[in-house]
mmCIF file of C-alpha atoms in Angstrom:
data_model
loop_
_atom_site.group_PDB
_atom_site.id
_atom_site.type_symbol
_atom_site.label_atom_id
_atom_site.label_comp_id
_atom_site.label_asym_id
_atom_site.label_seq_id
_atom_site.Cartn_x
_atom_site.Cartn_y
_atom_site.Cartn_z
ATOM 1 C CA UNK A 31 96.608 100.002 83.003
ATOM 2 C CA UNK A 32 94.660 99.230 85.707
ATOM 3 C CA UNK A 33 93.099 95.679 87.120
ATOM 4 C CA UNK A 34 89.928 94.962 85.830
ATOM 5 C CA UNK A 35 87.203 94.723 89.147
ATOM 6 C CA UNK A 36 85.924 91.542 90.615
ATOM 7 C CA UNK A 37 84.560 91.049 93.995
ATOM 8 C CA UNK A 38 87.120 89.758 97.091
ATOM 9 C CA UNK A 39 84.880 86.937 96.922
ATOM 10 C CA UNK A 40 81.220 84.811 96.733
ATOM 11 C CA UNK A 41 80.200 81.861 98.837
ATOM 12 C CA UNK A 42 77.315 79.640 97.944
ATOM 13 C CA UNK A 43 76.013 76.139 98.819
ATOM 14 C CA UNK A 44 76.642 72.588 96.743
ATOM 15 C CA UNK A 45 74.595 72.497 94.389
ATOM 16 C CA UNK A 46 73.759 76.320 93.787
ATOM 17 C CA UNK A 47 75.002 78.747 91.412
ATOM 18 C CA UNK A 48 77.067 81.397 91.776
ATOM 19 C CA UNK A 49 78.454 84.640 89.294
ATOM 20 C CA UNK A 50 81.151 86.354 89.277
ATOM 21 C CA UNK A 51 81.489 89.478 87.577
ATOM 22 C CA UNK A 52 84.704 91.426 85.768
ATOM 23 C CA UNK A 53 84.166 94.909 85.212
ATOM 24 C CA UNK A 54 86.924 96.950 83.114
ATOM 25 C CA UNK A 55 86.700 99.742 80.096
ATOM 26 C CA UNK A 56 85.590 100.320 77.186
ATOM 27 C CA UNK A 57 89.854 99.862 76.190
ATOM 28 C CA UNK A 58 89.739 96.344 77.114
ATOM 29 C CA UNK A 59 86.788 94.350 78.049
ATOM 30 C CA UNK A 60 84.569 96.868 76.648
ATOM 31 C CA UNK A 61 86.621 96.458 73.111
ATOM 32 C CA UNK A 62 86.945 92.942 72.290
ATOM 33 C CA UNK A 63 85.420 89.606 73.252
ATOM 34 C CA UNK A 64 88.894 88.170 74.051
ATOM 35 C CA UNK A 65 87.974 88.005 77.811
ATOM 36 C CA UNK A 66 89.085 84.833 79.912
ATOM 37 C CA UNK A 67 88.512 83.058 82.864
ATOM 38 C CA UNK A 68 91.220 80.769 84.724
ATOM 39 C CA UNK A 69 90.464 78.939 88.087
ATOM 40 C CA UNK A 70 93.625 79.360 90.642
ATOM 41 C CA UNK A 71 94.127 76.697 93.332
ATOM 42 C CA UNK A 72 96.846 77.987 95.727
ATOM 43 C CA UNK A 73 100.199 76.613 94.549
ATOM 44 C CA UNK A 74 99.093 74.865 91.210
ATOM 45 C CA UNK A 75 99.187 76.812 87.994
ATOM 46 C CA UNK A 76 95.885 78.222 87.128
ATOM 47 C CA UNK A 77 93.637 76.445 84.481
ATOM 48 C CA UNK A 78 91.645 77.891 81.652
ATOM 49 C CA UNK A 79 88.242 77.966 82.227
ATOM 50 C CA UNK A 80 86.207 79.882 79.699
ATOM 51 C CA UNK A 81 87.481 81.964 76.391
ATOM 52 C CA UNK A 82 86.127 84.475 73.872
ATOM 53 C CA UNK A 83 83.779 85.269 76.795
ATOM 54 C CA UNK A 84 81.745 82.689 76.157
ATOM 55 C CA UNK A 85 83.242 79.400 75.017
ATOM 56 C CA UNK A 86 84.682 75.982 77.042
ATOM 57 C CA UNK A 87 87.526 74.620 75.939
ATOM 58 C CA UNK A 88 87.885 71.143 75.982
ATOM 59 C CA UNK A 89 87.328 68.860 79.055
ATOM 60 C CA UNK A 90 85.726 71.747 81.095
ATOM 61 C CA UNK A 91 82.621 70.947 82.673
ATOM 62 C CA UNK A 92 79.372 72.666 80.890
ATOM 63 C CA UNK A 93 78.808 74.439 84.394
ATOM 64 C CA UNK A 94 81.285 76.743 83.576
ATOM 65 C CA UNK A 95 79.563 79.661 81.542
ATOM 66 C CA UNK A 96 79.997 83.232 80.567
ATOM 67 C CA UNK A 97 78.487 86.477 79.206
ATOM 68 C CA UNK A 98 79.651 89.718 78.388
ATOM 69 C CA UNK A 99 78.048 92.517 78.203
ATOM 70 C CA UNK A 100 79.655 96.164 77.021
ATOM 71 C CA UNK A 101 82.189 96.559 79.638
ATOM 72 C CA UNK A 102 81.358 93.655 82.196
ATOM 73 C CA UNK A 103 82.318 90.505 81.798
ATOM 74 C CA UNK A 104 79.986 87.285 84.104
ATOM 75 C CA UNK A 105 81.368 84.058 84.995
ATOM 76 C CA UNK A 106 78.692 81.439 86.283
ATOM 77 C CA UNK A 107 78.969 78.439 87.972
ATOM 78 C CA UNK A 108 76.031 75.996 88.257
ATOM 79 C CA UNK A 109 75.573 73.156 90.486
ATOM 80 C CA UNK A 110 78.356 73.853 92.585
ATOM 81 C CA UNK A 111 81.279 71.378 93.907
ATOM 82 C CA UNK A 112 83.541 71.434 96.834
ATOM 83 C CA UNK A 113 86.382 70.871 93.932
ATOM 84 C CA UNK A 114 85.419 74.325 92.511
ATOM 85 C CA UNK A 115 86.887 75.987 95.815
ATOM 86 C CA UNK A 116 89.687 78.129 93.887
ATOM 87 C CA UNK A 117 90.564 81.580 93.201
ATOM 88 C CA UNK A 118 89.461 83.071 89.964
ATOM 89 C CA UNK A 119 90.552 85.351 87.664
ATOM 90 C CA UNK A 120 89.604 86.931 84.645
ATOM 91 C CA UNK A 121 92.094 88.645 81.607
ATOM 92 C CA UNK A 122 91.374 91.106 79.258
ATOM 93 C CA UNK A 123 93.115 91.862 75.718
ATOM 94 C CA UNK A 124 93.664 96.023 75.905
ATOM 95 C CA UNK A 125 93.729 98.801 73.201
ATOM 96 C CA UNK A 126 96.958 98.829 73.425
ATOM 97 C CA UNK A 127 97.897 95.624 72.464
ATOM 98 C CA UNK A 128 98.286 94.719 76.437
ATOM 99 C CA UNK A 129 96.711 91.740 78.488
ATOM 100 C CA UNK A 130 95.378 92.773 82.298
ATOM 101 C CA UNK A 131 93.764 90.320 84.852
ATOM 102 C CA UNK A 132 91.472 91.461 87.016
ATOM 103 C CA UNK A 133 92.226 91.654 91.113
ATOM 104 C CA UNK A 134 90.375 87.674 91.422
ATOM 105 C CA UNK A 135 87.770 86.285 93.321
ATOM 106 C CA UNK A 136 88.224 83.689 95.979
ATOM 107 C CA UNK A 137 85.096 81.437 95.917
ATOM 108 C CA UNK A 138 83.993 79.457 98.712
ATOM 109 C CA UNK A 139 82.025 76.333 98.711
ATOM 110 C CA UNK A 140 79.827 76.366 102.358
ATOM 111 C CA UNK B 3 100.761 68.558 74.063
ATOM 112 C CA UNK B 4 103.011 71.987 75.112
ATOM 113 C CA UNK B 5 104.009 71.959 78.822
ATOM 114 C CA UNK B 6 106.308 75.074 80.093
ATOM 115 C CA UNK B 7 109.010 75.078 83.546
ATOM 116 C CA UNK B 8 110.256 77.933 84.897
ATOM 117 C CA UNK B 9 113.757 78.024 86.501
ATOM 118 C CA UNK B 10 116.073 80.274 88.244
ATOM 119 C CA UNK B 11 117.373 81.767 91.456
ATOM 120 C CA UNK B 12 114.541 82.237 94.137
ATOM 121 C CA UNK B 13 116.421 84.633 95.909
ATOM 122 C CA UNK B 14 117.303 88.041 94.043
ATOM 123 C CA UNK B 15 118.957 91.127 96.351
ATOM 124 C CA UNK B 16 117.403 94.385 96.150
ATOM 125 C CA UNK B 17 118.673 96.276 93.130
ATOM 126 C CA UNK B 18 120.102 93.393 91.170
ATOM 127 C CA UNK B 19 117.986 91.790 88.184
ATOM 128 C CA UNK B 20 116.198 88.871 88.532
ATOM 129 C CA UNK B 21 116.506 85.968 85.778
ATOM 130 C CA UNK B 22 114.255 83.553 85.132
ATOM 131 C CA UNK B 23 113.585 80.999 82.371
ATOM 132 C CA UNK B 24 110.832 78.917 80.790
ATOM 133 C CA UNK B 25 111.745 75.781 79.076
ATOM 134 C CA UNK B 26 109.583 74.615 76.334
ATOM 135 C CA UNK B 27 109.008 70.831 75.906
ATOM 136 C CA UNK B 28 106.608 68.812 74.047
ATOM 137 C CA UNK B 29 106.498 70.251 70.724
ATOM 138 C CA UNK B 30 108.865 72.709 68.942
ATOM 139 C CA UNK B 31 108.277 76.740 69.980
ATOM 140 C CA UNK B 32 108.691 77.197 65.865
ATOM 141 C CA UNK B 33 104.869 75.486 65.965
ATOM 142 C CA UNK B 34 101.860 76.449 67.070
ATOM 143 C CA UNK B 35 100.141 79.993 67.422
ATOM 144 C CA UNK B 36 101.501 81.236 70.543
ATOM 145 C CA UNK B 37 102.746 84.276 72.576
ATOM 146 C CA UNK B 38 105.582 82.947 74.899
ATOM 147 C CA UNK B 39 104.558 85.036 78.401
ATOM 148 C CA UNK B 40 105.362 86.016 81.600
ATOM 149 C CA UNK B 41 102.883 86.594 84.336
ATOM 150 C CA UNK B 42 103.224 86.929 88.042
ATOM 151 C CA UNK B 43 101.581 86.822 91.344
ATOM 152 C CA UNK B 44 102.926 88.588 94.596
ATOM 153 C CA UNK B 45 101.713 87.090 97.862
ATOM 154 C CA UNK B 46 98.460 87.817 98.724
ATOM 155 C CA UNK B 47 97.596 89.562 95.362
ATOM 156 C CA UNK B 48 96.038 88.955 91.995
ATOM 157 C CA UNK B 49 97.510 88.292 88.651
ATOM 158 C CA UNK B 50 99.497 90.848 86.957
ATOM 159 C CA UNK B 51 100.304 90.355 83.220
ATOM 160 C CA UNK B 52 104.724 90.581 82.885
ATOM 161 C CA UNK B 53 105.088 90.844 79.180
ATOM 162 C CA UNK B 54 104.934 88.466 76.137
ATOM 163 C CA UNK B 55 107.072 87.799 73.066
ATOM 164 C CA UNK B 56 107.030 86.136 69.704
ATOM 165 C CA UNK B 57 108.939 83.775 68.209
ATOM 166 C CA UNK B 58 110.294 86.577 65.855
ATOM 167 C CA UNK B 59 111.708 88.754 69.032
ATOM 168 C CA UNK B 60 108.633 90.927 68.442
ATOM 169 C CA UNK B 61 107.666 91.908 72.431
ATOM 170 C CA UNK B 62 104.825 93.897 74.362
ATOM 171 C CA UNK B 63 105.158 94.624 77.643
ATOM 172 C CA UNK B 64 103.236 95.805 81.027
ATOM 173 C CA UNK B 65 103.155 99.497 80.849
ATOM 174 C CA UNK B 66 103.879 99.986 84.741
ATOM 175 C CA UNK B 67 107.087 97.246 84.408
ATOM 176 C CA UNK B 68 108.122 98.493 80.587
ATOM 177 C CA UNK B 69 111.429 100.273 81.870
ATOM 178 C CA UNK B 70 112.696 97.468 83.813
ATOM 179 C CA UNK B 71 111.823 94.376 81.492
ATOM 180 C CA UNK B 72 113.111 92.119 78.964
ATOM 181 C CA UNK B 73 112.127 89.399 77.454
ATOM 182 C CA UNK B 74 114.120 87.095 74.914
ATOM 183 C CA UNK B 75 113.888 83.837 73.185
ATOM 184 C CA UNK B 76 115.773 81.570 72.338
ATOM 185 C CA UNK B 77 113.981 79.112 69.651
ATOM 186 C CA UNK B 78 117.216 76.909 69.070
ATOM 187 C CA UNK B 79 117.454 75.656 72.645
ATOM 188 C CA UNK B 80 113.491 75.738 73.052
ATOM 189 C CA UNK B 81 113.480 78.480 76.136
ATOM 190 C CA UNK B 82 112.337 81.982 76.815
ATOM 191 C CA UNK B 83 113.732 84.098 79.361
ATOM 192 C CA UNK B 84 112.628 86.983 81.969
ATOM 193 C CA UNK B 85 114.619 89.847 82.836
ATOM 194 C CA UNK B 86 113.560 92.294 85.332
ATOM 195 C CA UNK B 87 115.721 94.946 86.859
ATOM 196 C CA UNK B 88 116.548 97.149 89.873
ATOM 197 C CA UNK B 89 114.669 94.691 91.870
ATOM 198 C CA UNK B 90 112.621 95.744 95.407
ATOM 199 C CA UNK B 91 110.796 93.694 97.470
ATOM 200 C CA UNK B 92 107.653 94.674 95.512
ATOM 201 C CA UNK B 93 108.953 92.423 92.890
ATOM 202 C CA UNK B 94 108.360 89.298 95.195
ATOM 203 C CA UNK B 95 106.095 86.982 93.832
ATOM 204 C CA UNK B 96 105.520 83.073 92.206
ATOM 205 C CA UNK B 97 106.931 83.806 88.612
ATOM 206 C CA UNK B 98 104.792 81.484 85.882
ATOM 207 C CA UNK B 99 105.169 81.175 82.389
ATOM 208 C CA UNK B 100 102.406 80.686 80.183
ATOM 209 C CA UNK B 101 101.357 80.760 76.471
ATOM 210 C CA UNK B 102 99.133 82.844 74.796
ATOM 211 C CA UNK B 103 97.088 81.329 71.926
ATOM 212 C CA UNK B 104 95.991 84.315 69.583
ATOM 213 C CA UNK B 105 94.386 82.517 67.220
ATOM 214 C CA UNK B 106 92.468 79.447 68.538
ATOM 215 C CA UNK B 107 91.587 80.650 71.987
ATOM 216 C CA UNK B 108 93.058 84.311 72.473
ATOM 217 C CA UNK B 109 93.756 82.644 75.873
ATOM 218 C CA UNK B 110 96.555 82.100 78.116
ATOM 219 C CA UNK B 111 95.926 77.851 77.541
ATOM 220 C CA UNK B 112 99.242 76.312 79.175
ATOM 221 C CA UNK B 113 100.962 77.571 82.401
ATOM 222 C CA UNK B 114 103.951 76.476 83.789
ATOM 223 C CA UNK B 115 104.026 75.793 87.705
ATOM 224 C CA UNK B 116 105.573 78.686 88.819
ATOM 225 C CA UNK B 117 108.731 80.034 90.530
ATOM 226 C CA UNK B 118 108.752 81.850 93.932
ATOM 227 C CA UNK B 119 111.281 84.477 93.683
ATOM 228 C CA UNK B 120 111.855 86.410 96.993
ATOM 229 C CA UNK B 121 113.806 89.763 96.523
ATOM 230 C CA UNK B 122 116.108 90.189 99.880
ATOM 231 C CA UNK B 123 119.241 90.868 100.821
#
């Protein structure tokens, strides 16, 4: 199975908004809505951002939000924070009963 | 609330199998909807899903690690376990357990903090 695609990385100011986008198959992020998100600082154990796509579990801030659409998964960001400096990574359930991350995204805050 | 620690060598020699495992504390493993799983990171790469298992010794593995994993549990003394063998330096990376929720949040929720295993001789 191969990773799912995300850009090397995005940059943007505090306060804007940035996206990041996941691009896979139509066997995994194509198939089900069981796509994640997980923020990565360097040495800590990555965090669960966004599930089902879509939803925020608890305690994570409502400028976290996602979209899917047929084999491309989004990731947005609003009102960006120097905390939000991380990698980030996004997971797909497979066809074949698998799980595969994508390659990550290292966002930086300007 | 679950939290997971991984344990074991951090240095492996080429060849040999490296061992690591995840202790469980917080609540029972015989609770709770979870895949017990294994993911890694190499240095200076992404994420690569390892394997999972279920409580019942039900697994699923990475199809490009399949042949050299294993994955076991042990529900009595709360811990799940990593096998992989015929090590190469490829295999170099922070270890980190994590479980899999797949029926609240079909998300991998609670992550361990990881284990840097270097393979060298």
């Amino acid at each position: 199975q191969s990773a799912l695609t995300q850009p090397a990385s995005v940059s943007g100011s505090p306060g804007q908004s940035i996206t990041i986008s996941c691009t896979g198959t139509s066997s995994d992020v194509g198939a089900y809505i069981y796509v994640s998100w997980y923020r990565h600082h360097p040495g800590k154990a990555p965090k669960l951002m966004l599930y089902d796509a879509i939803k925020r579990p608890s305690g994570v801030s409502d400028r976290f939000s996602g979209s899917k659409s047929d084999n491309t998964a989004s990731l947005t960001i609003s009102g960006l924070q120097a905390e939000d400096e991380a990698d980030y990574y996004c997971a797909s359930y497979t066809r074949s009963s698998t799980w595969v991350f994508g390659g990550g995204t290292k966002l930086t805050v300007l | 609330q679950v939290q997971l620690q991984e344990s074991g060598p951090g240095l492996v020699k080429p060849s040999q199998t490296l061992s690591l495992t995840c202790t469980v504390s917080g609540d029972s493993m015989n609770s709770g909807s979870y895949y017990w799983s294994w993911v890694r990171q190499p240095a200076g790469k992404g994420l690569e899903w390892i394997g999972r298992i279920y409580i019942s010794g039900t697994t699923s593995y990475n199809p490009s690690l399949k042949s050299r994993v294993t994955i076991s549990v042990d529900t009595s003394k709360n811990q799940f376990s990593l096998n992989l063998s015929s090590v190469t330096a490829a295999d170099t990376a922070v270890y980190y357990c994590a479980t899999y929720d797949y029926v609240w949040t079909n998300a991998f929720e609670i992550w361990g903090q990881g284990a840097m295993v270097t393979v060298s001789s």
